[in-house]
Coordinates of C-alpha atoms and ligand atoms in Angstrom, one line a residue:
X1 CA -75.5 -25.2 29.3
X2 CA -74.5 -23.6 25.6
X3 CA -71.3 -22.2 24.8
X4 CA -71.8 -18.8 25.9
X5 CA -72.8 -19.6 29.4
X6 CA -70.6 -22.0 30.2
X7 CA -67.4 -18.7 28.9
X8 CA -69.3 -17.2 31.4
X9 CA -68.4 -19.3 34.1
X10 CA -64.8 -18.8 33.7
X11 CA -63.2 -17.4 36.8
X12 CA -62.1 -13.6 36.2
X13 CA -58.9 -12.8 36.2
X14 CA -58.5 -11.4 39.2
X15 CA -60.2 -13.8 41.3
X16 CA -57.6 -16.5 39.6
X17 CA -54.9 -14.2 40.8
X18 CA -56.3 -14.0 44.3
X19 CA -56.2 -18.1 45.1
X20 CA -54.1 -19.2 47.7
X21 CA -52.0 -21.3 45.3
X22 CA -51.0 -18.1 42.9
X23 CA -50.9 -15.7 46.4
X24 CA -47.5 -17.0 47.7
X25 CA -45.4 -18.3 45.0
X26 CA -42.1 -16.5 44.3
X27 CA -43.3 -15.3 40.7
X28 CA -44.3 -11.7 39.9
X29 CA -47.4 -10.7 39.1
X30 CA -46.0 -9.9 35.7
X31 CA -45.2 -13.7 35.4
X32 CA -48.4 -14.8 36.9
X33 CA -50.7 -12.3 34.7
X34 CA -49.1 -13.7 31.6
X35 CA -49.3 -17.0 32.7
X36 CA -52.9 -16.7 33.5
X37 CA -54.0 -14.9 30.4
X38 CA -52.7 -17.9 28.3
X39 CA -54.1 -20.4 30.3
X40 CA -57.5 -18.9 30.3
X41 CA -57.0 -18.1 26.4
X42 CA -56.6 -22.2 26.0
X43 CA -59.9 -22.8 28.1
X44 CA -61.9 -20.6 26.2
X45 CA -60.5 -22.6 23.2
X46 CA -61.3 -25.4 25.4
X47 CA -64.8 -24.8 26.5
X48 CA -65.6 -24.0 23.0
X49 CA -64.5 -27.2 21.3
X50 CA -66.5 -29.0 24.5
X51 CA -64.4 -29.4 27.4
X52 CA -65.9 -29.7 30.7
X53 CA -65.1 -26.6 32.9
X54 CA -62.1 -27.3 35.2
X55 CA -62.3 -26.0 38.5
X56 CA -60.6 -22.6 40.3
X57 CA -58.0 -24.6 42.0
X58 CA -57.3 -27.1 38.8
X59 CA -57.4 -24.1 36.7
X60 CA -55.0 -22.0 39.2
X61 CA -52.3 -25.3 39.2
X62 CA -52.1 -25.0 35.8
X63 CA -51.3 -21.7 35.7
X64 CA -48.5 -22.5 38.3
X65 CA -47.4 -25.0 35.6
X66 CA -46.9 -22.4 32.7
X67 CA -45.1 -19.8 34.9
X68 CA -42.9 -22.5 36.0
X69 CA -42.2 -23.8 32.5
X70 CA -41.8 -20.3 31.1
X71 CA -39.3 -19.3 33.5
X72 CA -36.7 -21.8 32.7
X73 CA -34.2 -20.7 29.7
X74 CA -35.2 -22.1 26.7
X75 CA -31.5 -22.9 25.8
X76 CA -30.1 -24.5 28.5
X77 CA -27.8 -27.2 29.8
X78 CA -28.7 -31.0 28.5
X79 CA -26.1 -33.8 29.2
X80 CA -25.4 -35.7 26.1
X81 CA -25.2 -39.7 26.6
X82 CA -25.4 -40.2 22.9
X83 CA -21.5 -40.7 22.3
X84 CA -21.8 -38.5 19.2
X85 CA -18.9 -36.0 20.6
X86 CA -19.8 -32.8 18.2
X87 CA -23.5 -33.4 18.6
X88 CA -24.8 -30.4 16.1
X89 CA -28.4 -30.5 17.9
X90 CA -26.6 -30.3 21.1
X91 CA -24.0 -27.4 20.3
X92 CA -21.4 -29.4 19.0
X93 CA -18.1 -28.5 20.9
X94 CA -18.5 -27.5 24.7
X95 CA -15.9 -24.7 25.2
X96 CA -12.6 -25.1 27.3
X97 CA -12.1 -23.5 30.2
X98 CA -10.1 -20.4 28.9
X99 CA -12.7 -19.8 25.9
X100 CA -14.8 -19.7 28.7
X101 CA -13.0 -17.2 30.6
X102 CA -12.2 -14.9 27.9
X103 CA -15.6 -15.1 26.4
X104 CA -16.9 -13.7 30.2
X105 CA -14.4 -10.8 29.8
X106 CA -15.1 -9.8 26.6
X107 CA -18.8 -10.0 27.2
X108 CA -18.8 -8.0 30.7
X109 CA -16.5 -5.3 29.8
X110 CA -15.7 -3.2 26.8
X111 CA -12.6 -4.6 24.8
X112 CA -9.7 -4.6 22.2
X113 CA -12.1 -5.8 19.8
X114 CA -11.8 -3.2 16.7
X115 CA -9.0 -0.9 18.9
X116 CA -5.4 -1.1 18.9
X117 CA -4.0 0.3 22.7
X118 CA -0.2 0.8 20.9
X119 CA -1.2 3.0 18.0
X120 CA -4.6 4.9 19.7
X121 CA -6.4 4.0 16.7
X122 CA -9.0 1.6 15.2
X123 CA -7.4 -1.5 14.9
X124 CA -8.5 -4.6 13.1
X125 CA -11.7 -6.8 14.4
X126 CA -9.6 -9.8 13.4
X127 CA -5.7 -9.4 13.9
X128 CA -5.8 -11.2 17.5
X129 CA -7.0 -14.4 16.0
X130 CA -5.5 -14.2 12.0
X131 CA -2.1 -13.6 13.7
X132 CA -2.7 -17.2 15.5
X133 CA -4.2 -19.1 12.7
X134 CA -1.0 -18.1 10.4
X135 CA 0.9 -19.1 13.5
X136 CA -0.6 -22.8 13.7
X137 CA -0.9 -23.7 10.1
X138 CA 1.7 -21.8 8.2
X139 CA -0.9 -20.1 6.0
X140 CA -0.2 -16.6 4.8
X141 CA -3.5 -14.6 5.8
X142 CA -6.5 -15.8 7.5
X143 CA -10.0 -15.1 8.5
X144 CA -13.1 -15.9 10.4
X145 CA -16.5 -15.4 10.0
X146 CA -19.6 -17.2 11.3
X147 CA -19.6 -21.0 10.3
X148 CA -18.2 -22.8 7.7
X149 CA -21.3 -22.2 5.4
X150 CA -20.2 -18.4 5.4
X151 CA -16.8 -18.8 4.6
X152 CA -17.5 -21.2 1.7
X153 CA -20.2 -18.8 0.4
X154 CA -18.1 -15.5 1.1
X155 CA -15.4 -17.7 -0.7
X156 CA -17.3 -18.5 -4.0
X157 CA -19.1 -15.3 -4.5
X158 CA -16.1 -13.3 -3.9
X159 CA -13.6 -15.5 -6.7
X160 CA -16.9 -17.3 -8.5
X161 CA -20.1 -14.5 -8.4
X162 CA -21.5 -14.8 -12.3
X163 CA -19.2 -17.6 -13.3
X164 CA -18.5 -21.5 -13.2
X165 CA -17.0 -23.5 -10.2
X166 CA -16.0 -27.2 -11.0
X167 CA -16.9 -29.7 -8.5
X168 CA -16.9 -33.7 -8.4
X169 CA -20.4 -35.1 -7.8
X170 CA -19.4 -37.3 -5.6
X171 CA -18.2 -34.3 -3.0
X172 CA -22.1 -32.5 -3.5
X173 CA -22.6 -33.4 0.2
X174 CA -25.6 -33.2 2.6
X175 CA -24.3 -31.9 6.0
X176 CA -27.9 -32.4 7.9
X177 CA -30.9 -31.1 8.4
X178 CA -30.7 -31.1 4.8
X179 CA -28.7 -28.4 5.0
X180 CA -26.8 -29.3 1.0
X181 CA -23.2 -27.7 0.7
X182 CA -24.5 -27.5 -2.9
X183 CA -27.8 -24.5 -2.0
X184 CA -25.1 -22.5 0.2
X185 CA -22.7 -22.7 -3.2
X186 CA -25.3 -21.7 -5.5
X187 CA -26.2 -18.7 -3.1
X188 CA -23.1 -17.5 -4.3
X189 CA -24.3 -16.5 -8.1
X190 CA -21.8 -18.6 -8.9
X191 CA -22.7 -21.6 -11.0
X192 CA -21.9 -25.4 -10.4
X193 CA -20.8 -27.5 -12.7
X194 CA -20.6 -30.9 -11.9
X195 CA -18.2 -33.8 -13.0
X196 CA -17.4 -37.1 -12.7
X197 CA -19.8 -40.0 -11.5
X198 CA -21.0 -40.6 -8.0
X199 CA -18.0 -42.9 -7.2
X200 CA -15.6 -42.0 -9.4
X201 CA -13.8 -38.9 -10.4
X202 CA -11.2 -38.3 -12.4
X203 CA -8.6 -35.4 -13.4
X204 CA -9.7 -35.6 -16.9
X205 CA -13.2 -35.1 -15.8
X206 CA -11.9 -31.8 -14.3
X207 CA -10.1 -30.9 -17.6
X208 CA -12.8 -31.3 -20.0
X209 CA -15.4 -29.0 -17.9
X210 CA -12.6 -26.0 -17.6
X211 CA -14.0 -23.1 -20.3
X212 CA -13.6 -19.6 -20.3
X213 CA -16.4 -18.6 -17.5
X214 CA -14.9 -21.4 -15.3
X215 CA -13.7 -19.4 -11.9
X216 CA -13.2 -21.9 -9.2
X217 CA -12.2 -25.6 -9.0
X218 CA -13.8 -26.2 -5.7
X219 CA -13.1 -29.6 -3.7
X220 CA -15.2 -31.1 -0.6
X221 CA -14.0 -33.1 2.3
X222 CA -16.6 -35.7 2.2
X223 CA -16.5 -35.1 6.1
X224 CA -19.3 -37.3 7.2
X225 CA -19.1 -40.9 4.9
X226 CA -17.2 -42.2 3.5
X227 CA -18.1 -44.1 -0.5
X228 CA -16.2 -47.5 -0.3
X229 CA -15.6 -50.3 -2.8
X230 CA -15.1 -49.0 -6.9
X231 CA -14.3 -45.3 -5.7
X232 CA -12.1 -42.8 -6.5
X233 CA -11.5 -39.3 -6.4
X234 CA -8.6 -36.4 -7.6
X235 CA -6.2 -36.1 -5.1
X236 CA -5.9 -32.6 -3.9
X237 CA -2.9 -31.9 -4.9
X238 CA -3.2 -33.4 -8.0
X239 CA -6.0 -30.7 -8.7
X240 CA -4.1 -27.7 -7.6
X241 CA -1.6 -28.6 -10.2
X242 CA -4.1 -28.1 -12.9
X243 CA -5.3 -25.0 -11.5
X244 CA -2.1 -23.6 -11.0
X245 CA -1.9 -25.2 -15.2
X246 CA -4.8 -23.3 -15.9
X247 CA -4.5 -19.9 -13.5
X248 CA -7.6 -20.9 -11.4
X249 CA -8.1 -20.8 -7.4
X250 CA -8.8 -24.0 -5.6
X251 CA -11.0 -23.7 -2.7
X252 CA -10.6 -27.0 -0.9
X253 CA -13.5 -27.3 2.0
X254 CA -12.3 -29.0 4.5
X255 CA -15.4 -28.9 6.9
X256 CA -13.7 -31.2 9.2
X257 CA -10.6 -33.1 9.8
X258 CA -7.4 -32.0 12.1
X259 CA -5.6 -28.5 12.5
X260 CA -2.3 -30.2 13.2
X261 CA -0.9 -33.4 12.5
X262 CA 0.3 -34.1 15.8
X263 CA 1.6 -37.8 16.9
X264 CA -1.4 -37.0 19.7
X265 CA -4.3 -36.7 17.5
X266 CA -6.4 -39.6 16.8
X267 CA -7.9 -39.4 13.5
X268 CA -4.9 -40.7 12.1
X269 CA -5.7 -40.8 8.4
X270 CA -8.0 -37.6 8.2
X271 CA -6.6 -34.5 6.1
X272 CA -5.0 -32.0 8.2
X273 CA -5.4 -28.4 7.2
X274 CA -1.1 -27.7 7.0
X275 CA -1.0 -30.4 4.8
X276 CA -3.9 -28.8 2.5
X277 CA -2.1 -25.9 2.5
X278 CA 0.9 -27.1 1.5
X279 CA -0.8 -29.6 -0.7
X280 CA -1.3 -25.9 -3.0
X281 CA -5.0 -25.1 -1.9
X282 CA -5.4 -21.1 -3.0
X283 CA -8.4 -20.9 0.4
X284 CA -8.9 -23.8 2.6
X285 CA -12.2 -23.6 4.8
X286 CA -13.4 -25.1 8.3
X287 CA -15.7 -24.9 10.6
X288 CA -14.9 -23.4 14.1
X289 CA -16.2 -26.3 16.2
X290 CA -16.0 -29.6 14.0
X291 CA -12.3 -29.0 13.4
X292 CA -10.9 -27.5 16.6
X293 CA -13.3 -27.9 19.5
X294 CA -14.1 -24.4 19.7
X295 CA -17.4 -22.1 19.0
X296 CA -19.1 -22.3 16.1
X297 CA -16.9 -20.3 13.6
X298 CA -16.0 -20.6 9.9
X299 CA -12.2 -20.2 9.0
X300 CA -10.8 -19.3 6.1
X301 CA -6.8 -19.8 5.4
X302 CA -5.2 -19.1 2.0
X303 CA -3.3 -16.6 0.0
X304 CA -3.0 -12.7 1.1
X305 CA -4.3 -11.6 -2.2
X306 CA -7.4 -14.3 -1.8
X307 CA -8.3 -13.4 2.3
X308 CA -7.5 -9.5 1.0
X309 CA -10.2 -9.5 -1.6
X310 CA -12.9 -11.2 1.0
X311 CA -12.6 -8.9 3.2
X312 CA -13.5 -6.3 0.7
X313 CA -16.6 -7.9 -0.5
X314 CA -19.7 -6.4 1.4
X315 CA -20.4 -9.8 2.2
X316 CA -17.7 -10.1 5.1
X317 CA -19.3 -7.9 7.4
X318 CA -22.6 -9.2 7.3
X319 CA -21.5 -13.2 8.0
X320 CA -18.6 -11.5 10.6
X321 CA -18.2 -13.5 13.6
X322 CA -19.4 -11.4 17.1
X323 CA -16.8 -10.6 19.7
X324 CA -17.8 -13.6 22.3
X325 CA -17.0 -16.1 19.2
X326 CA -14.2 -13.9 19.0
X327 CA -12.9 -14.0 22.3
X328 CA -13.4 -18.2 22.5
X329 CA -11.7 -18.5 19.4
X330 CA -8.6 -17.2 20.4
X331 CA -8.5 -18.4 23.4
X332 CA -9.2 -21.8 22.0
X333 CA -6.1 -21.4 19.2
X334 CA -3.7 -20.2 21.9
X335 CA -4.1 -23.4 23.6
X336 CA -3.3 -25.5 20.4
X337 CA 0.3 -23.8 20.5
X338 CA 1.1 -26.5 23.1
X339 CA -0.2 -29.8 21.6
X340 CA -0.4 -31.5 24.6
X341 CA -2.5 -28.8 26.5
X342 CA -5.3 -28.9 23.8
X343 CA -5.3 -32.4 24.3
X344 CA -6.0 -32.3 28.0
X345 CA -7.7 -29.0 27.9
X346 CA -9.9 -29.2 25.3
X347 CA -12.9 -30.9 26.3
X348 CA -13.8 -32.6 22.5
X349 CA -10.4 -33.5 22.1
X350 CA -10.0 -34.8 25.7
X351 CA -13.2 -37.2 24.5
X352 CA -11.7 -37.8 21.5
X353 CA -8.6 -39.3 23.2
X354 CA -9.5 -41.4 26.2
X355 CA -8.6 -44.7 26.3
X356 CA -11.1 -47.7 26.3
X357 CA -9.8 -48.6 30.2
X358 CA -10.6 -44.9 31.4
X359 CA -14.1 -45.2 29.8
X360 CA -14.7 -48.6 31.1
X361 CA -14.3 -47.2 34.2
X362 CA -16.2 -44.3 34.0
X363 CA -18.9 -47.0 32.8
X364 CA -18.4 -49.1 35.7
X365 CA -18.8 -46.0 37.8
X366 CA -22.3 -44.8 36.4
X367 CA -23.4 -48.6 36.5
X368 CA -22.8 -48.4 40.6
X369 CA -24.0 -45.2 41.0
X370 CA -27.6 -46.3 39.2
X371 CA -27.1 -49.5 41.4
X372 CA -26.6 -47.7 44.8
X373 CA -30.0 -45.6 44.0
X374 CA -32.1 -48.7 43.9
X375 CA -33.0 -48.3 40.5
X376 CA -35.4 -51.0 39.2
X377 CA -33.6 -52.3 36.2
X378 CA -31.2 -54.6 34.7
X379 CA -27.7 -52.8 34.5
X380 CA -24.5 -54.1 31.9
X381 CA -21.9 -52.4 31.2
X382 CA -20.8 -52.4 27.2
X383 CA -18.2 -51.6 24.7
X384 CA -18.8 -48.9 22.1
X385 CA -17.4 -47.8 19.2
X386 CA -18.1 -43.5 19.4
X387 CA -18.9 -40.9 16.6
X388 CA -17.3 -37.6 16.5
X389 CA -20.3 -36.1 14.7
X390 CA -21.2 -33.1 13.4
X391 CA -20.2 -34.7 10.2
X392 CA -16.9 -35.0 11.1
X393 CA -15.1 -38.6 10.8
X394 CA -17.6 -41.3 9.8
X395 CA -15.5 -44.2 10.0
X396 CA -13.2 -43.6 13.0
X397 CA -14.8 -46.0 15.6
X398 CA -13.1 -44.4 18.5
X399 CA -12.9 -47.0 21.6
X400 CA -15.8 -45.7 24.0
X401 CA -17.8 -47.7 26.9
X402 CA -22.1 -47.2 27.6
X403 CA -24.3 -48.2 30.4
X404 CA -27.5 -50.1 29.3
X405 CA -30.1 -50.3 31.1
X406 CA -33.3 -52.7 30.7
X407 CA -35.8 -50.9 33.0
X408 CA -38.2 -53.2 34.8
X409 CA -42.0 -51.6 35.4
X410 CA -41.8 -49.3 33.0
X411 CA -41.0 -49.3 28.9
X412 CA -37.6 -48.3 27.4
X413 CA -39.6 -45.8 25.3
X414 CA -40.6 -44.1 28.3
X415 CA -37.6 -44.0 30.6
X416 CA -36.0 -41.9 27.6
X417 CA -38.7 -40.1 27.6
X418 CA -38.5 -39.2 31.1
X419 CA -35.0 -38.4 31.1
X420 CA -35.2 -36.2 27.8
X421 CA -38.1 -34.4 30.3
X422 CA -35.8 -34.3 33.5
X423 CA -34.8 -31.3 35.3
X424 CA -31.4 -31.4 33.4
X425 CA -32.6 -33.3 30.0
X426 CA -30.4 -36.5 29.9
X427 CA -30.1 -37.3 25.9
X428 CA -29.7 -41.0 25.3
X429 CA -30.5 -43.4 22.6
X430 CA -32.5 -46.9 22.3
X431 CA -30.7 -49.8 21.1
X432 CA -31.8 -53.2 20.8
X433 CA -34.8 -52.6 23.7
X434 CA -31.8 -51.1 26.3
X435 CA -31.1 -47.5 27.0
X436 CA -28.1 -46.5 26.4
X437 CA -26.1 -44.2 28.4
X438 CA -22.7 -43.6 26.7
X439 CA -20.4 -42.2 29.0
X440 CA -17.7 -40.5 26.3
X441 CA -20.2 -37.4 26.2
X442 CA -20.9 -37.3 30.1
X443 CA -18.2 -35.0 31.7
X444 CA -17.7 -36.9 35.4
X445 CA -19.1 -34.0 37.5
X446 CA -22.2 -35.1 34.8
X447 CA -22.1 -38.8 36.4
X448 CA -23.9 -38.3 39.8
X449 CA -26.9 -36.0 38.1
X450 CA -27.5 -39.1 35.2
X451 CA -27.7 -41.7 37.6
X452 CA -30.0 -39.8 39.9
X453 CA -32.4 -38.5 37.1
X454 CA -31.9 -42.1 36.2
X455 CA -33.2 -43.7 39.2
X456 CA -36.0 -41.0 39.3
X457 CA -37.5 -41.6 36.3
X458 CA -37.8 -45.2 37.1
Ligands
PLP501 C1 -19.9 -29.2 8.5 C2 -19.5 -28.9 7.1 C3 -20.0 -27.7 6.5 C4 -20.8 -26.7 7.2 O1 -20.1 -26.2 8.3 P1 -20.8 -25.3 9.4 O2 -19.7 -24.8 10.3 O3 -21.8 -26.2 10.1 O4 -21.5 -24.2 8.7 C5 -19.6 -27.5 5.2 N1 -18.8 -28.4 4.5 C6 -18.3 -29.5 5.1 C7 -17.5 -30.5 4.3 C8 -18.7 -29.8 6.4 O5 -18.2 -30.9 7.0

């Protein structure tokens, strides 16, 4: 049979339609039809490139395959067993339970957003949430836009467009992705000039490269590593002391680090944003999620003159953060007004903060739960040091606890394969020929659904 004849043979569409398999399925025809059309798109493909013709029933099942796969949301719930707690590919920060709330009211119902009920006016998109942020930190204005990378580039092209910002080399950093802080800056018009050696920096370096079209003497939290050894940077204090010498701004990004510097908070040794700001940053920047466990946001703290003239630059209102970031971010801050609540309600900075018996346990308690279900594989129960992630505190090495598992009949290579493919994807990692489950990422309720997809996949 040639080409032609064997296109020929390809049931028509509405005799697909018709089989008993696509008859009583609870799709609608629209789903079906679309389904179909692909599927006998790709065998005409097929045929041509001299595939042997499948038959009506094969054919239909595979159309009940794509209308099943198409109807499941494309972003959806995964449970993360990696240990990295602000997992960018996963969404970073899972929200707490009144971000959650308020995000639902805002979404289902019109809302304050840009209207103040006192005065019967326009009010400001922003108040509910700069009010706060001045609140926690002790800065004199604030404001949020989208991520980090819009508050640094709102930042420089509003003090630095068409002029020089000084940076160290060794702060030029690579967040991911290879997403560079460096391309963002640029985007600004303004230009970078660099100074100082990869490991070492210092304030003379800084001096030296100030001229007359220098605008901006920007500094970077080297959020995610850390250089050890022969290494040094400008304190930055140190450097707002020569800007404040000179009459230039210092942005300090902050990316990451802690919004209060609580007895509570575990990343004893990372910069705190209060003590940037009183440290004599002009704009400190950070991200939304990395920083306080809440939606992706960028926020920018600093002088009322500084936060005045971003919000006139055009720029603002394209990188503005929409009302659902809004509402989670506000409801996120009011919960850092009681220390102890964010720690418990929070659900990053409740990872962030269990204790290495609590995870044990948890451990222990996936380890049975994999046991009970039969599961043919070898199960220990380890001791893990946990990433925060998303760039954010390198060298913490957090207490945390992981299940690995050596499956028996099958490779390690394909039981994470199988469980990245599970109903509810469960996102693990290989290490030294084991699976590893770590269970600072898996919320309990998370527990029974890992070891049963678990125990499937075997
Ligand atoms: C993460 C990070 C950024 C980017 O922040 P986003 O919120 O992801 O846009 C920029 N600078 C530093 C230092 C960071 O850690």
């Amino acid at each position: 049979m040639n080409g032609n004849e064997l296109l020929r043979q390809i049931p028509k569409m509405d005799e697909l339609l018709r089989l008993p398999l696509l008859t009583g399925t609870s799709f609608s025809s629209a789903e079906l039809l679309r389904a179909a059309r692909a599927e006998l798109a790709l065998l005409r493909e097929e045929l041509t490139g001299g595939t042997a013709l499948p038959s009506s029933q094969e054919l239909a099942a595979r159309v009940l395959v794509r209308a099943r796969e198409s109807s499941v949301m494309g972003l959806r719930h995964v449970i993360n067993a990696t240990g990295i707690i602000l997992h960018t590919n996963l969404g970073r920060a899972p929200l707490c339970a009144d971000a959650l709330a308020a995000v639902r009211e805002a979404a289902q119902s019109y809302s304050t957003l840009e209207y103040d009920p006192k005065l019967g006016a326009r009010g400001s998109r922003g108040t509910h949430i700069e009010a706060l942020l001045c609140e926690l930190t002790g800065a004199p204005a604030a404001m949020a836009v989208n991520n980090n990378a819009a508050a640094i580039l709102l930042a420089l092209a509003t003090l630095a467009r068409g002029d020089e910002i000084v940076v160290s080399r060794g702060e030029l950093v690579e967040i991911g992705d290879s997403f560079r802080v460096p391309d963002i800056m640029e985007q600004s018009g303004g230009r970078l000039v660099e100074v100082g050696a990869t490991n070492k920096t210092h304030l003379r370096d800084y001096e030296a490269a100030i001229g007359a079209s220098t605008a901006v003497l920007l500094k970077v939290h080297t959020s995610n590593y850390r250089i050890v050894g022969f290494s040094g940077d400008v304190p930055l204090a140190q450097l707002c002391t020569l800007g404040k010498q000179r009459g230039l701004p210092v942005v300090y990004d902050l990316g990451s680090g802690a919004l209060l510097a609580g007895h509570a908070y575990p990343f004893t040794g990372e910069p705190t944003v209060p003590q940037a700001l009183l440290d004599g940053a002009d704009l400190v920047t950070f991200s939304g999620d990395k920083l306080l466990g809440g939606p992706q946001a960028g926020i920018l703290l600093g002088s009322a003159a500084c936060i005045a003239s971003m919000k006139r630059n055009p720029l603002a209102r394209a990188l503005r953060l929409d009302k659902l970031s809004l509402a989670a971010l506000e409801a996120t801050l009011r919960l850092y007004r009681d220390p102890q609540r964010a720690m418990q309600q929070i659900p990053a900075l409740r990872m962030l903060t269990a204790g290495s018996t609590e995870l044990l346990q948890k451990a222990q308690n996936l380890r049975s739960q994999i046991e009970a279900l039969g599961a043919r594989c070898g199960l220990e129960v380890l001791a893990q040091s946990m990433q925060a992630g998303g760039g954010a505190v390198p060298v913490q090495g957090l207490p945390s606890a992981a299940v690995a598992v050596l499956p028996q009949g099958c490779s390690v290579a394909k039981l994470e394969r199988a469980l990245r493919l599970a109903q509810t994807p469960v996102i693990a990692r290989i290490a030294e020929g084991r699976l590893l489950l770590d269970v600072s990422t898996i919320a309990p309720e998370e527990l029974t659904v890992v070891a049963r997809e678990v125990a499937q996949a075997l």
